[in-house]
Amino acid sequence: ELKVEQNPLFLSMQEGKNYTIYCNYSTTSDRLYWYRQDPGKSLESLFVLLSNGAVKQEGRLMASLDTKARLSTLHITAAVHDLSATYFCAVNQGGSEKLVFGKGTKLTVNP
Amino acid sequence: NAGVTQTPKFQVLKTGQSMTLQCAQDMNHEYMSWYRQDPGMGLRLIHYSVGAGITDQGEVPNGYNVSRSTTEDFPLRLLSAAPSQTSVYFCAVGGGVRNTGELFFGEGSRLTVL
């Protein structure tokens, strides 16, 4: 059974600082996704990582995938308040479109 | 182009009542699914469908029923609502020509069972 673990679950940062969110998963998969959710809103796709070594960057966020270590990271550079949200990683299960989600990391960026 | 449309956005039920959450897509994707989101639990898969006429159970299917008669629609039925079904429900669709496995979510339906 595929399990996806994120850490930390809660993260409070100061503006301008850097930090990394980690996503570990338990069984082999070569597809991993990062989503953002604002309070009371739906999930917005951030990154699609489809192979070992994949790296994607958008603004202050950068995601990477190491399929051998079963690990993805979401790196935040010089955080700003607008990045405050909950971030989910999700892993593809068994080559289907079924995604298993982590519990999410609630990020708060303080002035 | 509405994408993924869920109705209703909010609903309050009494224990034992039944209801249907609607999900409609105009993205022509084969894969449709229902997730529920509870605090501290992330998103958990209830049911999914890989095409019209084909459905299967996810991680937490008990108390829910689905059918897929068309590509566009994938309703989720609560047969006899229980307080444990109080949650936010998301419909998600995926597949398509590029088929990266990425899912696109509706806006959610917030259900309270009293």
mmCIF file with all atom_site columns, C-alpha atoms in Angstrom:
data_model
loop_
_atom_site.group_PDB
_atom_site.id
_atom_site.type_symbol
_atom_site.label_atom_id
_atom_site.label_alt_id
_atom_site.label_comp_id
_atom_site.label_asym_id
_atom_site.label_entity_id
_atom_site.label_seq_id
_atom_site.pdbx_PDB_ins_code
_atom_site.Cartn_x
_atom_site.Cartn_y
_atom_site.Cartn_z
_atom_site.occupancy
_atom_site.B_iso_or_equiv
_atom_site.pdbx_formal_charge
_atom_site.auth_seq_id
_atom_site.auth_comp_id
_atom_site.auth_asym_id
_atom_site.auth_atom_id
_atom_site.pdbx_PDB_model_num
ATOM 1   C CA . GLU A 1 1   ? 0.000   0.000  0.000   1.00 0.00 ? 1   GLU A CA 1
ATOM 2   C CA . LEU A 1 2   ? 1.381   3.370  -1.003  1.00 0.00 ? 2   LEU A CA 1
ATOM 3   C CA . LYS A 1 3   ? 1.905   5.801  1.849   1.00 0.00 ? 3   LYS A CA 1
ATOM 4   C CA . VAL A 1 4   ? 2.947   9.426  1.431   1.00 0.00 ? 4   VAL A CA 1
ATOM 5   C CA . GLU A 1 5   ? 4.459   11.397 4.289   1.00 0.00 ? 5   GLU A CA 1
ATOM 6   C CA . GLN A 1 6   ? 5.138   15.104 4.354   1.00 0.00 ? 6   GLN A CA 1
ATOM 7   C CA . ASN A 1 7   ? 7.160   17.004 6.857   1.00 0.00 ? 7   ASN A CA 1
ATOM 8   C CA . PRO A 1 8   ? 6.881   19.310 8.487   1.00 0.00 ? 8   PRO A CA 1
ATOM 9   C CA . LEU A 1 9   ? 3.087   19.463 8.795   1.00 0.00 ? 9   LEU A CA 1
ATOM 10  C CA . PHE A 1 10  ? 3.250   23.027 10.074  1.00 0.00 ? 10  PHE A CA 1
ATOM 11  C CA . LEU A 1 11  ? 5.836   25.602 9.130   1.00 0.00 ? 11  LEU A CA 1
ATOM 12  C CA . SER A 1 12  ? 6.082   29.175 10.291  1.00 0.00 ? 12  SER A CA 1
ATOM 13  C CA . MET A 1 13  ? 8.646   31.250 8.461   1.00 0.00 ? 13  MET A CA 1
ATOM 14  C CA . GLN A 1 14  ? 9.832   34.802 8.391   1.00 0.00 ? 14  GLN A CA 1
ATOM 15  C CA . GLU A 1 15  ? 9.745   36.704 5.156   1.00 0.00 ? 15  GLU A CA 1
ATOM 16  C CA . GLY A 1 16  ? 13.008  36.497 3.284   1.00 0.00 ? 16  GLY A CA 1
ATOM 17  C CA . LYS A 1 17  ? 14.029  33.123 4.704   1.00 0.00 ? 17  LYS A CA 1
ATOM 18  C CA . ASN A 1 18  ? 14.550  29.838 2.865   1.00 0.00 ? 18  ASN A CA 1
ATOM 19  C CA . TYR A 1 19  ? 13.075  26.488 3.751   1.00 0.00 ? 19  TYR A CA 1
ATOM 20  C CA . THR A 1 20  ? 12.359  23.027 2.361   1.00 0.00 ? 20  THR A CA 1
ATOM 21  C CA . ILE A 1 21  ? 9.305   20.804 2.610   1.00 0.00 ? 21  ILE A CA 1
ATOM 22  C CA . TYR A 1 22  ? 9.909   17.085 2.259   1.00 0.00 ? 22  TYR A CA 1
ATOM 23  C CA . CYS A 1 23  ? 7.701   14.413 0.747   1.00 0.00 ? 23  CYS A CA 1
ATOM 24  C CA . ASN A 1 24  ? 8.585   10.741 1.216   1.00 0.00 ? 24  ASN A CA 1
ATOM 25  C CA . TYR A 1 25  ? 6.668   7.860  -0.280  1.00 0.00 ? 25  TYR A CA 1
ATOM 26  C CA . SER A 1 26  ? 6.747   4.145  0.386   1.00 0.00 ? 26  SER A CA 1
ATOM 27  C CA . THR A 1 27  ? 6.553   2.323  -2.954  1.00 0.00 ? 27  THR A CA 1
ATOM 28  C CA . THR A 1 28  ? 8.036   2.785  -6.382  1.00 0.00 ? 28  THR A CA 1
ATOM 29  C CA . SER A 1 29  ? 6.547   5.582  -8.436  1.00 0.00 ? 29  SER A CA 1
ATOM 30  C CA . ASP A 1 30  ? 7.925   7.891  -11.092 1.00 0.00 ? 30  ASP A CA 1
ATOM 31  C CA . ARG A 1 31  ? 5.233   10.540 -10.929 1.00 0.00 ? 31  ARG A CA 1
ATOM 32  C CA . LEU A 1 32  ? 4.819   13.108 -8.228  1.00 0.00 ? 32  LEU A CA 1
ATOM 33  C CA . TYR A 1 33  ? 2.721   16.249 -7.997  1.00 0.00 ? 33  TYR A CA 1
ATOM 34  C CA . TRP A 1 34  ? 2.669   19.328 -5.817  1.00 0.00 ? 34  TRP A CA 1
ATOM 35  C CA . TYR A 1 35  ? -0.520  21.270 -5.146  1.00 0.00 ? 35  TYR A CA 1
ATOM 36  C CA . ARG A 1 36  ? -1.289  24.456 -3.294  1.00 0.00 ? 36  ARG A CA 1
ATOM 37  C CA . GLN A 1 37  ? -4.495  25.110 -1.367  1.00 0.00 ? 37  GLN A CA 1
ATOM 38  C CA . ASP A 1 38  ? -5.571  28.463 0.039   1.00 0.00 ? 38  ASP A CA 1
ATOM 39  C CA . PRO A 1 39  ? -8.047  28.454 2.960   1.00 0.00 ? 39  PRO A CA 1
ATOM 40  C CA . GLY A 1 40  ? -11.538 27.542 1.817   1.00 0.00 ? 40  GLY A CA 1
ATOM 41  C CA . LYS A 1 41  ? -10.395 27.047 -1.748  1.00 0.00 ? 41  LYS A CA 1
ATOM 42  C CA . SER A 1 42  ? -9.690  24.195 -4.122  1.00 0.00 ? 42  SER A CA 1
ATOM 43  C CA . LEU A 1 43  ? -6.345  22.647 -4.978  1.00 0.00 ? 43  LEU A CA 1
ATOM 44  C CA . GLU A 1 44  ? -4.184  24.331 -7.577  1.00 0.00 ? 44  GLU A CA 1
ATOM 45  C CA . SER A 1 45  ? -1.550  22.354 -9.451  1.00 0.00 ? 45  SER A CA 1
ATOM 46  C CA . LEU A 1 46  ? 1.978   23.684 -8.929  1.00 0.00 ? 46  LEU A CA 1
ATOM 47  C CA . PHE A 1 47  ? 4.374   21.103 -10.314 1.00 0.00 ? 47  PHE A CA 1
ATOM 48  C CA . VAL A 1 48  ? 4.269   17.845 -12.219 1.00 0.00 ? 48  VAL A CA 1
ATOM 49  C CA . LEU A 1 49  ? 7.422   15.733 -11.811 1.00 0.00 ? 49  LEU A CA 1
ATOM 50  C CA . LEU A 1 50  ? 7.522   12.788 -14.184 1.00 0.00 ? 50  LEU A CA 1
ATOM 51  C CA . SER A 1 51  ? 10.980  11.274 -13.926 1.00 0.00 ? 51  SER A CA 1
ATOM 52  C CA . ASN A 1 52  ? 13.954  10.744 -11.666 1.00 0.00 ? 52  ASN A CA 1
ATOM 53  C CA . GLY A 1 53  ? 15.978  13.915 -11.322 1.00 0.00 ? 53  GLY A CA 1
ATOM 54  C CA . ALA A 1 54  ? 13.162  16.149 -12.544 1.00 0.00 ? 54  ALA A CA 1
ATOM 55  C CA . VAL A 1 55  ? 13.418  19.723 -11.317 1.00 0.00 ? 55  VAL A CA 1
ATOM 56  C CA . LYS A 1 56  ? 10.788  22.403 -11.850 1.00 0.00 ? 56  LYS A CA 1
ATOM 57  C CA . GLN A 1 57  ? 10.861  26.039 -10.761 1.00 0.00 ? 57  GLN A CA 1
ATOM 58  C CA . GLU A 1 58  ? 8.194   28.690 -10.613 1.00 0.00 ? 58  GLU A CA 1
ATOM 59  C CA . GLY A 1 59  ? 9.035   31.970 -8.957  1.00 0.00 ? 59  GLY A CA 1
ATOM 60  C CA . ARG A 1 60  ? 10.256  31.357 -5.400  1.00 0.00 ? 60  ARG A CA 1
ATOM 61  C CA . LEU A 1 61  ? 9.315   27.674 -5.450  1.00 0.00 ? 61  LEU A CA 1
ATOM 62  C CA . MET A 1 62  ? 11.429  24.832 -6.765  1.00 0.00 ? 62  MET A CA 1
ATOM 63  C CA . ALA A 1 63  ? 10.469  21.153 -6.719  1.00 0.00 ? 63  ALA A CA 1
ATOM 64  C CA . SER A 1 64  ? 12.651  18.120 -7.336  1.00 0.00 ? 64  SER A CA 1
ATOM 65  C CA . LEU A 1 65  ? 12.190  14.373 -7.483  1.00 0.00 ? 65  LEU A CA 1
ATOM 66  C CA . ASP A 1 66  ? 14.551  11.539 -6.530  1.00 0.00 ? 66  ASP A CA 1
ATOM 67  C CA . THR A 1 67  ? 12.748  8.316  -7.361  1.00 0.00 ? 67  THR A CA 1
ATOM 68  C CA . LYS A 1 68  ? 15.545  6.132  -6.008  1.00 0.00 ? 68  LYS A CA 1
ATOM 69  C CA . ALA A 1 69  ? 15.277  7.738  -2.576  1.00 0.00 ? 69  ALA A CA 1
ATOM 70  C CA . ARG A 1 70  ? 11.478  8.015  -2.959  1.00 0.00 ? 70  ARG A CA 1
ATOM 71  C CA . LEU A 1 71  ? 11.771  11.656 -2.008  1.00 0.00 ? 71  LEU A CA 1
ATOM 72  C CA . SER A 1 72  ? 10.590  14.963 -3.377  1.00 0.00 ? 72  SER A CA 1
ATOM 73  C CA . THR A 1 73  ? 11.444  18.380 -2.017  1.00 0.00 ? 73  THR A CA 1
ATOM 74  C CA . LEU A 1 74  ? 9.694   21.719 -2.365  1.00 0.00 ? 74  LEU A CA 1
ATOM 75  C CA . HIS A 1 75  ? 12.187  24.491 -1.727  1.00 0.00 ? 75  HIS A CA 1
ATOM 76  C CA . ILE A 1 76  ? 11.063  27.980 -0.846  1.00 0.00 ? 76  ILE A CA 1
ATOM 77  C CA . THR A 1 77  ? 13.468  30.819 -1.540  1.00 0.00 ? 77  THR A CA 1
ATOM 78  C CA . ALA A 1 78  ? 13.151  34.216 0.143   1.00 0.00 ? 78  ALA A CA 1
ATOM 79  C CA . ALA A 1 79  ? 9.610   33.582 1.352   1.00 0.00 ? 79  ALA A CA 1
ATOM 80  C CA . VAL A 1 80  ? 6.928   36.231 0.995   1.00 0.00 ? 80  VAL A CA 1
ATOM 81  C CA . HIS A 1 81  ? 3.533   36.457 2.701   1.00 0.00 ? 81  HIS A CA 1
ATOM 82  C CA . ASP A 1 82  ? 1.690   35.475 -0.481  1.00 0.00 ? 82  ASP A CA 1
ATOM 83  C CA . LEU A 1 83  ? 3.192   32.000 -0.230  1.00 0.00 ? 83  LEU A CA 1
ATOM 84  C CA . SER A 1 84  ? 1.167   31.318 2.922   1.00 0.00 ? 84  SER A CA 1
ATOM 85  C CA . ALA A 1 85  ? -1.009  28.287 2.072   1.00 0.00 ? 85  ALA A CA 1
ATOM 86  C CA . THR A 1 86  ? -1.178  24.537 2.528   1.00 0.00 ? 86  THR A CA 1
ATOM 87  C CA . TYR A 1 87  ? 1.026   22.513 0.197   1.00 0.00 ? 87  TYR A CA 1
ATOM 88  C CA . PHE A 1 88  ? 0.278   18.927 -0.703  1.00 0.00 ? 88  PHE A CA 1
ATOM 89  C CA . CYS A 1 89  ? 2.374   16.368 -2.466  1.00 0.00 ? 89  CYS A CA 1
ATOM 90  C CA . ALA A 1 90  ? 0.670   13.486 -4.233  1.00 0.00 ? 90  ALA A CA 1
ATOM 91  C CA . VAL A 1 91  ? 2.102   10.333 -5.715  1.00 0.00 ? 91  VAL A CA 1
ATOM 92  C CA . ASN A 1 92  ? 0.792   8.309  -8.604  1.00 0.00 ? 92  ASN A CA 1
ATOM 93  C CA . GLN A 1 93  ? -0.274  4.812  -7.616  1.00 0.00 ? 93  GLN A CA 1
ATOM 94  C CA . GLY A 1 94  ? 0.417   1.827  -9.809  1.00 0.00 ? 94  GLY A CA 1
ATOM 95  C CA . GLY A 1 95  ? 0.639   3.641  -13.124 1.00 0.00 ? 95  GLY A CA 1
ATOM 96  C CA . SER A 1 96  ? -2.972  4.785  -12.965 1.00 0.00 ? 96  SER A CA 1
ATOM 97  C CA . GLU A 1 97  ? -4.353  8.259  -12.409 1.00 0.00 ? 97  GLU A CA 1
ATOM 98  C CA . LYS A 1 98  ? -5.030  7.378  -8.779  1.00 0.00 ? 98  LYS A CA 1
ATOM 99  C CA . LEU A 1 99  ? -3.139  9.816  -6.593  1.00 0.00 ? 99  LEU A CA 1
ATOM 100 C CA . VAL A 1 100 ? -2.320  9.293  -2.937  1.00 0.00 ? 100 VAL A CA 1
ATOM 101 C CA . PHE A 1 101 ? -1.902  12.551 -1.048  1.00 0.00 ? 101 PHE A CA 1
ATOM 102 C CA . GLY A 1 102 ? 0.238   13.521 1.871   1.00 0.00 ? 102 GLY A CA 1
ATOM 103 C CA . LYS A 1 103 ? -1.441  15.239 4.811   1.00 0.00 ? 103 LYS A CA 1
ATOM 104 C CA . GLY A 1 104 ? -0.240  18.632 3.695   1.00 0.00 ? 104 GLY A CA 1
ATOM 105 C CA . THR A 1 105 ? 2.150   21.252 5.049   1.00 0.00 ? 105 THR A CA 1
ATOM 106 C CA . LYS A 1 106 ? 0.548   24.417 6.352   1.00 0.00 ? 106 LYS A CA 1
ATOM 107 C CA . LEU A 1 107 ? 2.944   27.248 5.635   1.00 0.00 ? 107 LEU A CA 1
ATOM 108 C CA . THR A 1 108 ? 2.640   30.602 7.330   1.00 0.00 ? 108 THR A CA 1
ATOM 109 C CA . VAL A 1 109 ? 4.980   33.382 6.264   1.00 0.00 ? 109 VAL A CA 1
ATOM 110 C CA . ASN A 1 110 ? 5.227   36.174 8.827   1.00 0.00 ? 110 ASN A CA 1
ATOM 111 C CA . PRO A 1 111 ? 6.375   39.728 8.092   1.00 0.00 ? 111 PRO A CA 1
ATOM 112 C CA . ASN B 2 1   ? -14.890 26.563 -20.524 1.00 0.00 ? 1   ASN B CA 1
ATOM 113 C CA . ALA B 2 2   ? -15.905 25.845 -16.960 1.00 0.00 ? 2   ALA B CA 1
ATOM 114 C CA . GLY B 2 3   ? -13.451 22.964 -16.304 1.00 0.00 ? 3   GLY B CA 1
ATOM 115 C CA . VAL B 2 4   ? -14.790 20.966 -13.347 1.00 0.00 ? 4   VAL B CA 1
ATOM 116 C CA . THR B 2 5   ? -18.097 22.069 -11.842 1.00 0.00 ? 5   THR B CA 1
ATOM 117 C CA . GLN B 2 6   ? -19.397 20.801 -8.519  1.00 0.00 ? 6   GLN B CA 1
ATOM 118 C CA . THR B 2 7   ? -22.846 21.362 -7.054  1.00 0.00 ? 7   THR B CA 1
ATOM 119 C CA . PRO B 2 8   ? -23.958 22.171 -4.467  1.00 0.00 ? 8   PRO B CA 1
ATOM 120 C CA . LYS B 2 9   ? -21.167 24.175 -2.843  1.00 0.00 ? 9   LYS B CA 1
ATOM 121 C CA . PHE B 2 10  ? -22.728 23.871 0.599   1.00 0.00 ? 10  PHE B CA 1
ATOM 122 C CA . GLN B 2 11  ? -25.224 21.395 2.030   1.00 0.00 ? 11  GLN B CA 1
ATOM 123 C CA . VAL B 2 12  ? -26.574 20.565 5.468   1.00 0.00 ? 12  VAL B CA 1
ATOM 124 C CA . LEU B 2 13  ? -28.194 17.173 5.999   1.00 0.00 ? 13  LEU B CA 1
ATOM 125 C CA . LYS B 2 14  ? -29.775 15.343 8.869   1.00 0.00 ? 14  LYS B CA 1
ATOM 126 C CA . THR B 2 15  ? -28.543 11.906 9.822   1.00 0.00 ? 15  THR B CA 1
ATOM 127 C CA . GLY B 2 16  ? -30.160 9.272  7.623   1.00 0.00 ? 16  GLY B CA 1
ATOM 128 C CA . GLN B 2 17  ? -30.969 11.572 4.723   1.00 0.00 ? 17  GLN B CA 1
ATOM 129 C CA . SER B 2 18  ? -29.643 10.834 1.267   1.00 0.00 ? 18  SER B CA 1
ATOM 130 C CA . MET B 2 19  ? -28.288 13.208 -1.330  1.00 0.00 ? 19  MET B CA 1
ATOM 131 C CA . THR B 2 20  ? -26.218 13.440 -4.484  1.00 0.00 ? 20  THR B CA 1
ATOM 132 C CA . LEU B 2 21  ? -23.177 15.608 -5.090  1.00 0.00 ? 21  LEU B CA 1
ATOM 133 C CA . GLN B 2 22  ? -22.863 16.494 -8.745  1.00 0.00 ? 22  GLN B CA 1
ATOM 134 C CA . CYS B 2 23  ? -19.643 16.729 -10.749 1.00 0.00 ? 23  CYS B CA 1
ATOM 135 C CA . ALA B 2 24  ? -19.544 17.795 -14.378 1.00 0.00 ? 24  ALA B CA 1
ATOM 136 C CA . GLN B 2 25  ? -16.519 18.383 -16.607 1.00 0.00 ? 25  GLN B CA 1
ATOM 137 C CA . ASP B 2 26  ? -16.055 19.894 -20.029 1.00 0.00 ? 26  ASP B CA 1
ATOM 138 C CA . MET B 2 27  ? -12.383 18.903 -20.342 1.00 0.00 ? 27  MET B CA 1
ATOM 139 C CA . ASN B 2 28  ? -13.121 15.610 -22.125 1.00 0.00 ? 28  ASN B CA 1
ATOM 140 C CA . HIS B 2 29  ? -11.022 13.683 -19.599 1.00 0.00 ? 29  HIS B CA 1
ATOM 141 C CA . GLU B 2 30  ? -11.625 9.978  -19.123 1.00 0.00 ? 30  GLU B CA 1
ATOM 142 C CA . TYR B 2 31  ? -10.592 9.786  -15.484 1.00 0.00 ? 31  TYR B CA 1
ATOM 143 C CA . MET B 2 32  ? -12.855 11.219 -12.793 1.00 0.00 ? 32  MET B CA 1
ATOM 144 C CA . SER B 2 33  ? -12.640 10.768 -9.063  1.00 0.00 ? 33  SER B CA 1
ATOM 145 C CA . TRP B 2 34  ? -14.040 11.870 -5.727  1.00 0.00 ? 34  TRP B CA 1
ATOM 146 C CA . TYR B 2 35  ? -11.921 12.768 -2.714  1.00 0.00 ? 35  TYR B CA 1
ATOM 147 C CA . ARG B 2 36  ? -12.883 13.848 0.749   1.00 0.00 ? 36  ARG B CA 1
ATOM 148 C CA . GLN B 2 37  ? -10.793 16.259 2.785   1.00 0.00 ? 37  GLN B CA 1
ATOM 149 C CA . ASP B 2 38  ? -10.827 16.226 6.561   1.00 0.00 ? 38  ASP B CA 1
ATOM 150 C CA . PRO B 2 39  ? -8.646  18.307 8.882   1.00 0.00 ? 39  PRO B CA 1
ATOM 151 C CA . GLY B 2 40  ? -5.233  16.716 9.378   1.00 0.00 ? 40  GLY B CA 1
ATOM 152 C CA . MET B 2 41  ? -6.047  13.838 7.004   1.00 0.00 ? 41  MET B CA 1
ATOM 153 C CA . GLY B 2 42  ? -5.119  15.213 3.617   1.00 0.00 ? 42  GLY B CA 1
ATOM 154 C CA . LEU B 2 43  ? -7.289  14.010 0.754   1.00 0.00 ? 43  LEU B CA 1
ATOM 155 C CA . ARG B 2 44  ? -8.610  10.473 0.636   1.00 0.00 ? 44  ARG B CA 1
ATOM 156 C CA . LEU B 2 45  ? -9.959  8.775  -2.475  1.00 0.00 ? 45  LEU B CA 1
ATOM 157 C CA . ILE B 2 46  ? -13.578 7.622  -2.274  1.00 0.00 ? 46  ILE B CA 1
ATOM 158 C CA . HIS B 2 47  ? -14.393 6.309  -5.765  1.00 0.00 ? 47  HIS B CA 1
ATOM 159 C CA . TYR B 2 48  ? -12.986 6.755  -9.222  1.00 0.00 ? 48  TYR B CA 1
ATOM 160 C CA . SER B 2 49  ? -13.846 6.043  -12.853 1.00 0.00 ? 49  SER B CA 1
ATOM 161 C CA . VAL B 2 50  ? -11.597 5.479  -15.847 1.00 0.00 ? 50  VAL B CA 1
ATOM 162 C CA . GLY B 2 51  ? -14.405 5.956  -18.361 1.00 0.00 ? 51  GLY B CA 1
ATOM 163 C CA . ALA B 2 52  ? -18.128 5.787  -18.923 1.00 0.00 ? 52  ALA B CA 1
ATOM 164 C CA . GLY B 2 53  ? -19.600 2.625  -17.444 1.00 0.00 ? 53  GLY B CA 1
ATOM 165 C CA . ILE B 2 54  ? -16.510 1.842  -15.334 1.00 0.00 ? 54  ILE B CA 1
ATOM 166 C CA . THR B 2 55  ? -16.173 2.667  -11.634 1.00 0.00 ? 55  THR B CA 1
ATOM 167 C CA . ASP B 2 56  ? -14.077 1.354  -8.778  1.00 0.00 ? 56  ASP B CA 1
ATOM 168 C CA . GLN B 2 57  ? -13.556 1.890  -5.077  1.00 0.00 ? 57  GLN B CA 1
ATOM 169 C CA . GLY B 2 58  ? -10.863 3.995  -3.532  1.00 0.00 ? 58  GLY B CA 1
ATOM 170 C CA . GLU B 2 59  ? -9.564  4.109  0.009   1.00 0.00 ? 59  GLU B CA 1
ATOM 171 C CA . VAL B 2 60  ? -12.791 5.114  1.809   1.00 0.00 ? 60  VAL B CA 1
ATOM 172 C CA . PRO B 2 61  ? -15.806 3.960  -0.250  1.00 0.00 ? 61  PRO B CA 1
ATOM 173 C CA . ASN B 2 62  ? -18.224 2.882  2.498   1.00 0.00 ? 62  ASN B CA 1
ATOM 174 C CA . GLY B 2 63  ? -21.459 4.858  2.593   1.00 0.00 ? 63  GLY B CA 1
ATOM 175 C CA . TYR B 2 64  ? -21.017 6.227  -0.918  1.00 0.00 ? 64  TYR B CA 1
ATOM 176 C CA . ASN B 2 65  ? -22.211 5.160  -4.337  1.00 0.00 ? 65  ASN B CA 1
ATOM 177 C CA . VAL B 2 66  ? -21.191 6.320  -7.815  1.00 0.00 ? 66  VAL B CA 1
ATOM 178 C CA . SER B 2 67  ? -22.118 5.743  -11.428 1.00 0.00 ? 67  SER B CA 1
ATOM 179 C CA . ARG B 2 68  ? -20.688 6.998  -14.728 1.00 0.00 ? 68  ARG B CA 1
ATOM 180 C CA . SER B 2 69  ? -23.173 6.990  -17.549 1.00 0.00 ? 69  SER B CA 1
ATOM 181 C CA . THR B 2 70  ? -21.463 9.746  -19.568 1.00 0.00 ? 70  THR B CA 1
ATOM 182 C CA . THR B 2 71  ? -17.918 11.075 -19.963 1.00 0.00 ? 71  THR B CA 1
ATOM 183 C CA . GLU B 2 72  ? -18.996 14.421 -18.549 1.00 0.00 ? 72  GLU B CA 1
ATOM 184 C CA . ASP B 2 73  ? -20.745 13.488 -15.290 1.00 0.00 ? 73  ASP B CA 1
ATOM 185 C CA . PHE B 2 74  ? -19.744 11.580 -12.178 1.00 0.00 ? 74  PHE B CA 1
ATOM 186 C CA . PRO B 2 75  ? -22.261 11.969 -9.333  1.00 0.00 ? 75  PRO B CA 1
ATOM 187 C CA . LEU B 2 76  ? -21.497 10.866 -5.773  1.00 0.00 ? 76  LEU B CA 1
ATOM 188 C CA . ARG B 2 77  ? -24.433 9.555  -3.760  1.00 0.00 ? 77  ARG B CA 1
ATOM 189 C CA . LEU B 2 78  ? -24.634 9.441  0.003   1.00 0.00 ? 78  LEU B CA 1
ATOM 190 C CA . LEU B 2 79  ? -27.062 6.660  0.763   1.00 0.00 ? 79  LEU B CA 1
ATOM 191 C CA . SER B 2 80  ? -27.819 7.381  4.429   1.00 0.00 ? 80  SER B CA 1
ATOM 192 C CA . ALA B 2 81  ? -25.824 10.324 5.725   1.00 0.00 ? 81  ALA B CA 1
ATOM 193 C CA . ALA B 2 82  ? -23.886 10.010 8.979   1.00 0.00 ? 82  ALA B CA 1
ATOM 194 C CA . PRO B 2 83  ? -22.073 12.695 11.004  1.00 0.00 ? 83  PRO B CA 1
ATOM 195 C CA . SER B 2 84  ? -18.773 10.990 10.051  1.00 0.00 ? 84  SER B CA 1
ATOM 196 C CA . GLN B 2 85  ? -19.451 12.073 6.472   1.00 0.00 ? 85  GLN B CA 1
ATOM 197 C CA . THR B 2 86  ? -19.190 15.714 7.399   1.00 0.00 ? 86  THR B CA 1
ATOM 198 C CA . SER B 2 87  ? -16.356 16.818 5.162   1.00 0.00 ? 87  SER B CA 1
ATOM 199 C CA . VAL B 2 88  ? -15.328 18.787 2.107   1.00 0.00 ? 88  VAL B CA 1
ATOM 200 C CA . TYR B 2 89  ? -15.707 16.772 -1.074  1.00 0.00 ? 89  TYR B CA 1
ATOM 201 C CA . PHE B 2 90  ? -13.643 17.378 -4.180  1.00 0.00 ? 90  PHE B CA 1
ATOM 202 C CA . CYS B 2 91  ? -14.194 16.038 -7.655  1.00 0.00 ? 91  CYS B CA 1
ATOM 203 C CA . ALA B 2 92  ? -10.987 15.664 -9.672  1.00 0.00 ? 92  ALA B CA 1
ATOM 204 C CA . VAL B 2 93  ? -10.496 14.836 -13.333 1.00 0.00 ? 93  VAL B CA 1
ATOM 205 C CA . GLY B 2 94  ? -7.444  13.814 -15.290 1.00 0.00 ? 94  GLY B CA 1
ATOM 206 C CA . GLY B 2 95  ? -6.025  11.993 -18.264 1.00 0.00 ? 95  GLY B CA 1
ATOM 207 C CA . GLY B 2 96  ? -6.540  13.659 -21.585 1.00 0.00 ? 96  GLY B CA 1
ATOM 208 C CA . VAL B 2 97  ? -4.203  13.872 -24.544 1.00 0.00 ? 97  VAL B CA 1
ATOM 209 C CA . ARG B 2 98  ? -1.071  14.849 -22.605 1.00 0.00 ? 98  ARG B CA 1
ATOM 210 C CA . ASN B 2 99  ? -1.902  12.374 -19.833 1.00 0.00 ? 99  ASN B CA 1
ATOM 211 C CA . THR B 2 100 ? 0.691   13.436 -17.316 1.00 0.00 ? 100 THR B CA 1
ATOM 212 C CA . GLY B 2 101 ? -1.509  12.029 -14.569 1.00 0.00 ? 101 GLY B CA 1
ATOM 213 C CA . GLU B 2 102 ? -2.152  15.524 -13.258 1.00 0.00 ? 102 GLU B CA 1
ATOM 214 C CA . LEU B 2 103 ? -5.550  15.998 -11.663 1.00 0.00 ? 103 LEU B CA 1
ATOM 215 C CA . PHE B 2 104 ? -7.711  19.096 -11.945 1.00 0.00 ? 104 PHE B CA 1
ATOM 216 C CA . PHE B 2 105 ? -10.036 19.818 -9.066  1.00 0.00 ? 105 PHE B CA 1
ATOM 217 C CA . GLY B 2 106 ? -13.473 21.310 -8.737  1.00 0.00 ? 106 GLY B CA 1
ATOM 218 C CA . GLU B 2 107 ? -14.168 24.013 -6.181  1.00 0.00 ? 107 GLU B CA 1
ATOM 219 C CA . GLY B 2 108 ? -15.411 21.582 -3.567  1.00 0.00 ? 108 GLY B CA 1
ATOM 220 C CA . SER B 2 109 ? -18.690 20.804 -1.827  1.00 0.00 ? 109 SER B CA 1
ATOM 221 C CA . ARG B 2 110 ? -18.846 21.404 1.900   1.00 0.00 ? 110 ARG B CA 1
ATOM 222 C CA . LEU B 2 111 ? -21.218 18.931 3.583   1.00 0.00 ? 111 LEU B CA 1
ATOM 223 C CA . THR B 2 112 ? -22.396 19.019 7.178   1.00 0.00 ? 112 THR B CA 1
ATOM 224 C CA . VAL B 2 113 ? -24.375 16.120 8.619   1.00 0.00 ? 113 VAL B CA 1
ATOM 225 C CA . LEU B 2 114 ? -26.224 16.862 11.844  1.00 0.00 ? 114 LEU B CA 1
#
